[in-house]
Short mmCIF file of C-alpha atoms and ligand atoms in Angstrom, two decimals:
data_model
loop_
_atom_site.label_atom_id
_atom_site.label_comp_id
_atom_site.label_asym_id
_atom_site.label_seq_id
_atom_site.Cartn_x
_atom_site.Cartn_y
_atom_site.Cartn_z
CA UNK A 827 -18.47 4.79 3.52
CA UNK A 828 -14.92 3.85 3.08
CA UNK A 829 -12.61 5.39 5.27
CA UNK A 830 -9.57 6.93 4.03
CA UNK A 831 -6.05 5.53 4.42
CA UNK A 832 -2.50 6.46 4.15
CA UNK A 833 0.11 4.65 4.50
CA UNK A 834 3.86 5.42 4.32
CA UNK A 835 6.33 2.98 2.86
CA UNK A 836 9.38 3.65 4.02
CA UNK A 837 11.03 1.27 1.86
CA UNK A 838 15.16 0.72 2.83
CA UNK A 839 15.14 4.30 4.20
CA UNK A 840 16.34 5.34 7.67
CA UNK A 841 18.35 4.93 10.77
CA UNK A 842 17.45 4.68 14.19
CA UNK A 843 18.03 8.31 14.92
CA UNK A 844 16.23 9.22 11.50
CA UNK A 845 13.24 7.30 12.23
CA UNK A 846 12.80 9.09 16.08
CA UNK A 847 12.74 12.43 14.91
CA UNK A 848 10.38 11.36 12.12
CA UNK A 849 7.68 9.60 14.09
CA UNK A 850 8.20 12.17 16.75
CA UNK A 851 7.30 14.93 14.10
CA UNK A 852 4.30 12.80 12.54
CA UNK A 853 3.02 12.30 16.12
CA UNK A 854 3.18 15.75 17.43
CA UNK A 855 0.90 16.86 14.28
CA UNK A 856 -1.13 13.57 14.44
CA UNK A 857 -4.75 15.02 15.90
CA UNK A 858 -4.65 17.49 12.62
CA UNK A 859 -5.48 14.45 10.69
CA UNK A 860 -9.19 13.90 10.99
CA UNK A 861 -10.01 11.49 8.50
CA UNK A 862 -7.69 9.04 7.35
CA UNK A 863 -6.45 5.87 9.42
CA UNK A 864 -2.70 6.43 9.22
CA UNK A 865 -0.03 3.57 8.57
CA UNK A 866 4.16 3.41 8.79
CA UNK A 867 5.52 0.66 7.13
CA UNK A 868 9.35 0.65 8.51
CA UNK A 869 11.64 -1.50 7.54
CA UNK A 870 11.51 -5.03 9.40
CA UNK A 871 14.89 -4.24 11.59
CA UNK A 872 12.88 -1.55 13.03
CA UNK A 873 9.66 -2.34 13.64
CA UNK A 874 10.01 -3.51 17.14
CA UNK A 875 11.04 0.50 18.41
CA UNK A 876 8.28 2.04 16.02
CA UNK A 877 5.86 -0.27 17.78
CA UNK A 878 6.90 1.24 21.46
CA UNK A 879 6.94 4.38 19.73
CA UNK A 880 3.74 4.71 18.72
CA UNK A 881 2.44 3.20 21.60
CA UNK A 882 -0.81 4.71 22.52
CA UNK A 883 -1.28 6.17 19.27
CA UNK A 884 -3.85 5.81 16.37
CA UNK A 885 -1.15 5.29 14.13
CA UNK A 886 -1.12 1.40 12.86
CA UNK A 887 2.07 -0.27 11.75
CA UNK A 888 2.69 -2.60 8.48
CA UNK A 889 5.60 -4.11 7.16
CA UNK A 890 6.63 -3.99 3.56
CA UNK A 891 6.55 -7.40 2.52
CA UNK A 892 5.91 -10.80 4.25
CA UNK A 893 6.71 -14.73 3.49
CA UNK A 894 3.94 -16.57 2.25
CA UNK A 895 5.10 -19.73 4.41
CA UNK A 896 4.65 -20.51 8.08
CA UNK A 897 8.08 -21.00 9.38
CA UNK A 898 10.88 -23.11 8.13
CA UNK A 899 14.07 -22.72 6.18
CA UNK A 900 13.49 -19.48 4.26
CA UNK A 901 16.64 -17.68 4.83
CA UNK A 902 16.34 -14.02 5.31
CA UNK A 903 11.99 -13.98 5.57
CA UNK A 904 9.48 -12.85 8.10
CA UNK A 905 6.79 -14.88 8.83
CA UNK A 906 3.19 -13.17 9.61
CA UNK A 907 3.62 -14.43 13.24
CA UNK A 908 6.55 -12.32 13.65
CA UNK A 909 4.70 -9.39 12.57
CA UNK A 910 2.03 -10.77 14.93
CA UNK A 911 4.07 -10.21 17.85
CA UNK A 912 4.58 -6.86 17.18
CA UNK A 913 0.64 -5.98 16.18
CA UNK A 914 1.35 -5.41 12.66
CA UNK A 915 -2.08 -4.93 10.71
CA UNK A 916 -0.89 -5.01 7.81
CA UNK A 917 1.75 -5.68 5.53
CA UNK A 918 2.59 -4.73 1.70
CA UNK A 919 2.25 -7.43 -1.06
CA UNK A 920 3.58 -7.67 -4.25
CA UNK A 921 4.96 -3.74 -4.46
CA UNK A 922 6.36 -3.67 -7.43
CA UNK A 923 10.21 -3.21 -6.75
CA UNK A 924 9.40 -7.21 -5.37
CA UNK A 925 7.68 -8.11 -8.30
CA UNK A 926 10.48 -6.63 -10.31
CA UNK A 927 13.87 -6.73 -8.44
CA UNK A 928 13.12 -9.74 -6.47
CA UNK A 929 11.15 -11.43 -9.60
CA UNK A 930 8.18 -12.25 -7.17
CA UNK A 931 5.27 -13.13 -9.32
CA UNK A 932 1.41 -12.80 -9.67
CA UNK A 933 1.64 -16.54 -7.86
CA UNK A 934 3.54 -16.03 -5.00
CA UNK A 935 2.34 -12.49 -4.78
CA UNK A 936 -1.07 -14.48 -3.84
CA UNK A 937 -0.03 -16.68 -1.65
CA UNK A 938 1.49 -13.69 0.55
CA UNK A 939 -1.97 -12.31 0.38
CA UNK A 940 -3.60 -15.30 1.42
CA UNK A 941 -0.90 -15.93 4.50
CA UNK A 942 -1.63 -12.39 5.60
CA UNK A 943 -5.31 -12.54 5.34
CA UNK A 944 -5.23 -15.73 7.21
CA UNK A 945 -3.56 -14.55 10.19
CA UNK A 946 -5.39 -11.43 10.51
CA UNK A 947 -3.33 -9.05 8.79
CA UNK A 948 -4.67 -6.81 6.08
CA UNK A 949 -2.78 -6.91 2.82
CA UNK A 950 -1.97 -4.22 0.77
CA UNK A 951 -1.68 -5.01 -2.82
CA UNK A 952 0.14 -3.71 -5.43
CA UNK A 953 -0.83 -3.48 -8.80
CA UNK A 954 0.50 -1.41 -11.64
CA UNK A 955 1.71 -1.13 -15.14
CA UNK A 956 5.23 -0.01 -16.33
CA UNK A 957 5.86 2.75 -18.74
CA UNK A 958 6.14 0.40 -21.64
CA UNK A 959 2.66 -1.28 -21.15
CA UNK A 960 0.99 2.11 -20.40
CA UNK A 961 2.11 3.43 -23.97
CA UNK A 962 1.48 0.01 -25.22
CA UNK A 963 -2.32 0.20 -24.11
CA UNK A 964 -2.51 -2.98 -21.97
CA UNK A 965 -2.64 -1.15 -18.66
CA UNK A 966 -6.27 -2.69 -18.00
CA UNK A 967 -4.82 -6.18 -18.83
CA UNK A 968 -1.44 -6.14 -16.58
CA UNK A 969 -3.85 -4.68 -13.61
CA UNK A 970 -6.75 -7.68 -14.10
CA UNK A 971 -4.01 -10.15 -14.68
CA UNK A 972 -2.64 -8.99 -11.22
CA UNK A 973 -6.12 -8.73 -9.42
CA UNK A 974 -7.30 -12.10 -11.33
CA UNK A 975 -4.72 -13.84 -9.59
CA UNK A 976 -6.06 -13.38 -5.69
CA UNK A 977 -9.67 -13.98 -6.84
CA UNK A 978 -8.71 -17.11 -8.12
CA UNK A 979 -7.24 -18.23 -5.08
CA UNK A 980 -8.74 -16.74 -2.45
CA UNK A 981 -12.28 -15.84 -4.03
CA UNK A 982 -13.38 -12.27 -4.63
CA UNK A 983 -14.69 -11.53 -1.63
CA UNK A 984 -11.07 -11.74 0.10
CA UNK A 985 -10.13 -8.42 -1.42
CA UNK A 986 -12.98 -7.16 1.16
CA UNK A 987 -9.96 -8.02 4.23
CA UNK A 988 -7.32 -6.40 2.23
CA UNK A 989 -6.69 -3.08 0.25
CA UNK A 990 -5.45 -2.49 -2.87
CA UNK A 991 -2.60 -0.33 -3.97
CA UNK A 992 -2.67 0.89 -7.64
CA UNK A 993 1.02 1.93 -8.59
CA UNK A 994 1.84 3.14 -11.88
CA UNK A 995 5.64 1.72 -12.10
CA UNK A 996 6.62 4.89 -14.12
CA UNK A 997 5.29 7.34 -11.67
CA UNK A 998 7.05 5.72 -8.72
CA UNK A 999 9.82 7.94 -7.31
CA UNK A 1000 9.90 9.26 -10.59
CA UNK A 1001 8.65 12.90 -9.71
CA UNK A 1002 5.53 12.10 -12.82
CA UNK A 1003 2.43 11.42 -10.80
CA UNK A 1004 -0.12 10.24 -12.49
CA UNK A 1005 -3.19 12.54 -13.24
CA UNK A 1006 -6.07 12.66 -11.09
CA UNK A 1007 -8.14 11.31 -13.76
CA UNK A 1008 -5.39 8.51 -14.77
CA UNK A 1009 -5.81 7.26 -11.65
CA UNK A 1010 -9.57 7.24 -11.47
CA UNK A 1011 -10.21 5.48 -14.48
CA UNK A 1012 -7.55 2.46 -12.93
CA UNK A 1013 -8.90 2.97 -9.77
CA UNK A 1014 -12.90 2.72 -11.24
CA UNK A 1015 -11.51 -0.15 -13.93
CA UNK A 1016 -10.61 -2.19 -10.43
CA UNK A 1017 -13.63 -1.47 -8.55
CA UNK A 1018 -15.90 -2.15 -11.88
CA UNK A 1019 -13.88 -5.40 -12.19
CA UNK A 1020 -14.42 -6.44 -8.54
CA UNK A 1021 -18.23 -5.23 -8.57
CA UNK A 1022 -18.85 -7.51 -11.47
CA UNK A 1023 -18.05 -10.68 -9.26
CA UNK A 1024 -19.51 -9.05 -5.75
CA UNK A 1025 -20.84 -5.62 -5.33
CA UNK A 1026 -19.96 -5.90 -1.46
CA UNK A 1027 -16.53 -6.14 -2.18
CA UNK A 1028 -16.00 -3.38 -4.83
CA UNK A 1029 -17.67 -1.29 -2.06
CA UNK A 1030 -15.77 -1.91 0.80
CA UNK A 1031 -12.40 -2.56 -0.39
CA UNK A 1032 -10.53 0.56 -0.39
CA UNK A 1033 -7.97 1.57 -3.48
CA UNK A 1034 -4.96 3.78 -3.12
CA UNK A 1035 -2.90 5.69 -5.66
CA UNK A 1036 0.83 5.41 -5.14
CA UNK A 1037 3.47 6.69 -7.11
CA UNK A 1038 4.88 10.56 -6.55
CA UNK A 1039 2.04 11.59 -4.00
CA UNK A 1040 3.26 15.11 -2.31
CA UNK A 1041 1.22 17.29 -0.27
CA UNK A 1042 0.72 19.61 -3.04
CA UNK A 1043 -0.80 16.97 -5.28
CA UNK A 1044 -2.37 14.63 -2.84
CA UNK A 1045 -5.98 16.91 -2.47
CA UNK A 1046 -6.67 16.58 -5.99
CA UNK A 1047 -5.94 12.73 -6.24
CA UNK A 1048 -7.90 12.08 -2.69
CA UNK A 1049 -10.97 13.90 -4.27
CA UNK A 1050 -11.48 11.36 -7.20
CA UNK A 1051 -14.60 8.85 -6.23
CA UNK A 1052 -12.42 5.81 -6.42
CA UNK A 1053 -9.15 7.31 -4.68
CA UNK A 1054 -9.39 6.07 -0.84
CA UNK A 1055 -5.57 7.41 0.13
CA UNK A 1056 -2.27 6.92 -0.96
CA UNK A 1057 0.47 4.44 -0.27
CA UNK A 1058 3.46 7.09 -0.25
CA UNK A 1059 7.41 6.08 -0.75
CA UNK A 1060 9.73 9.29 -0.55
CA UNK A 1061 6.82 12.14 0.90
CA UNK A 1062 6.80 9.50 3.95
CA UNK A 1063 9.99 10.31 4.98
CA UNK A 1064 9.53 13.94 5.99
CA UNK A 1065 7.11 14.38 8.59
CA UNK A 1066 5.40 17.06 7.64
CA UNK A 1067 4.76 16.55 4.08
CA UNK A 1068 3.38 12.92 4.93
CA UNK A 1069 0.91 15.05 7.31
CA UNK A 1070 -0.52 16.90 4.85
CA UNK A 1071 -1.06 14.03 2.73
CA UNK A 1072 -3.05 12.58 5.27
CA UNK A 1073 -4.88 16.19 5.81
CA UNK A 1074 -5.63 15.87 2.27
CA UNK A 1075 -7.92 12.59 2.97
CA UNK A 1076 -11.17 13.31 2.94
P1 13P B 41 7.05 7.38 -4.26
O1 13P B 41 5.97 8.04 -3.45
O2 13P B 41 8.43 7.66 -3.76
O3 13P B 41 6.87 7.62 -5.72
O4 13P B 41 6.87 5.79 -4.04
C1 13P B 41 5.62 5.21 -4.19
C2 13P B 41 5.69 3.82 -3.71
O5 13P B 41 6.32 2.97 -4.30
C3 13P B 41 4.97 3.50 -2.45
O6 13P B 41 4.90 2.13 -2.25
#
């Protein structure tokens, strides 16, 4: 059995005051959660006080991106043994507001995988169509091109260490969530796709749906077959509502 996992993505949200008051609300309603392992990716300015914060918690901390090199000249990056030092488990890959703002491509989007897997951190990629191929039909294709490009590097049964993220560009902060039954056939597409190349690692790898999860829709999402959690952007910001997401887990 997989277990369930959500994570929050905090993306360029927050201050330090902001970010107290919302791990101090996530933690004081943390043993309602039963099922699901539950992640905060802050962003990398903070991550050093979330990681005294949640000290002695069951609440594991990720970052939203990492550099795919060691360390060196790269201006502005975080390597994975500065997330290291702060026990990071895992960190984001290839979301796609890097992919598309910061023109990060199905390439390098690998290679971060690769550098997170090798140091022991588990990476959470992102896959997803935009509105334009989903109405064009090629949603299957953009996904597999996405997927195909860590299997050919790092071999399919890498995706076993990692987790992947399926996010619909056109649902994200958008308010349009994709149906329950969008997702699953995505989420059962991926998992067929992986299965074909190694059953062990269409089995243990574990999907999430991202892209306008709320409390009130997350129960119905989490209770598709293929649906494993949710990687959440603006729900994670408000304690409460990123609690009962992870109620919803099941
Ligand atoms: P929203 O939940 O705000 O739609 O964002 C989803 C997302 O991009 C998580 O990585």
């Amino acid at each position: 059995m997989r277990q369930p996992l959500v994570a929050g993505n905090w993306k360029m949200n927050g201050s330090a005051e902001s970010i107290k008051l919302l791990l101090d609300g996530i933690k004081k309603s943390l043993d309602t959660v039963s099922k699901a392992e539950v992640v905060v990716c802050p962003p990398y300015v903070y991550i050093s006080e979330v990681q005294a914060q949640l000290a002695g918690t069951t609440v594991s901390l990720g970052s939203q991106n990492v550099n795919e090199h060691g360390a060196g000249a790269y201006t502005g990056e975080i390597s994975t043994s500065m997330l290291l030092d702060f026990q990071c488990r895992y960190a984001i890959v290839g979301h796609s507001e890097r992919r598309s703002i910061y023109g990060e491509d199905d390439a390098q989007v690998a290679a971060k995988f690769a550098a997170a897997r090798a140091a022991g951190i588990k990476p959470i990629l992102c896959v997803g169509e935009v509105l334009e191929e989903r109405e064009q039909g090629v949603t299957e294709d953009v996904v597999a091109r996405q997927l195909d490009a860590v299997i050919a590097l790092e071999g399919v049964d890498a995706l076993a260490d990692g987790v992947i993220a399926y996010e619909p560009v056109w649902a994200i902060g958008t308010g349009k969530t994709a149906s329950p039954e969008q997702a699953q056939d995505v989420h059962a597409f991926i998992r067929n796709r992986i299965a074909r190349q190694s059953a062990a690692a269409a089995e243990k790898v574990q999907i999430l749906y991202g892209g306008s999860v709320k409390g009130a829709n997350a129960p119905e999402l989490f209770s598709m077959p293929d649906i494993d959690g949710g990687l959440i952007g603006g729900a994670s910001l408000d304690a409460d509502e990123f609690i009962s997401i992870c109620q919803a887990a099941v």
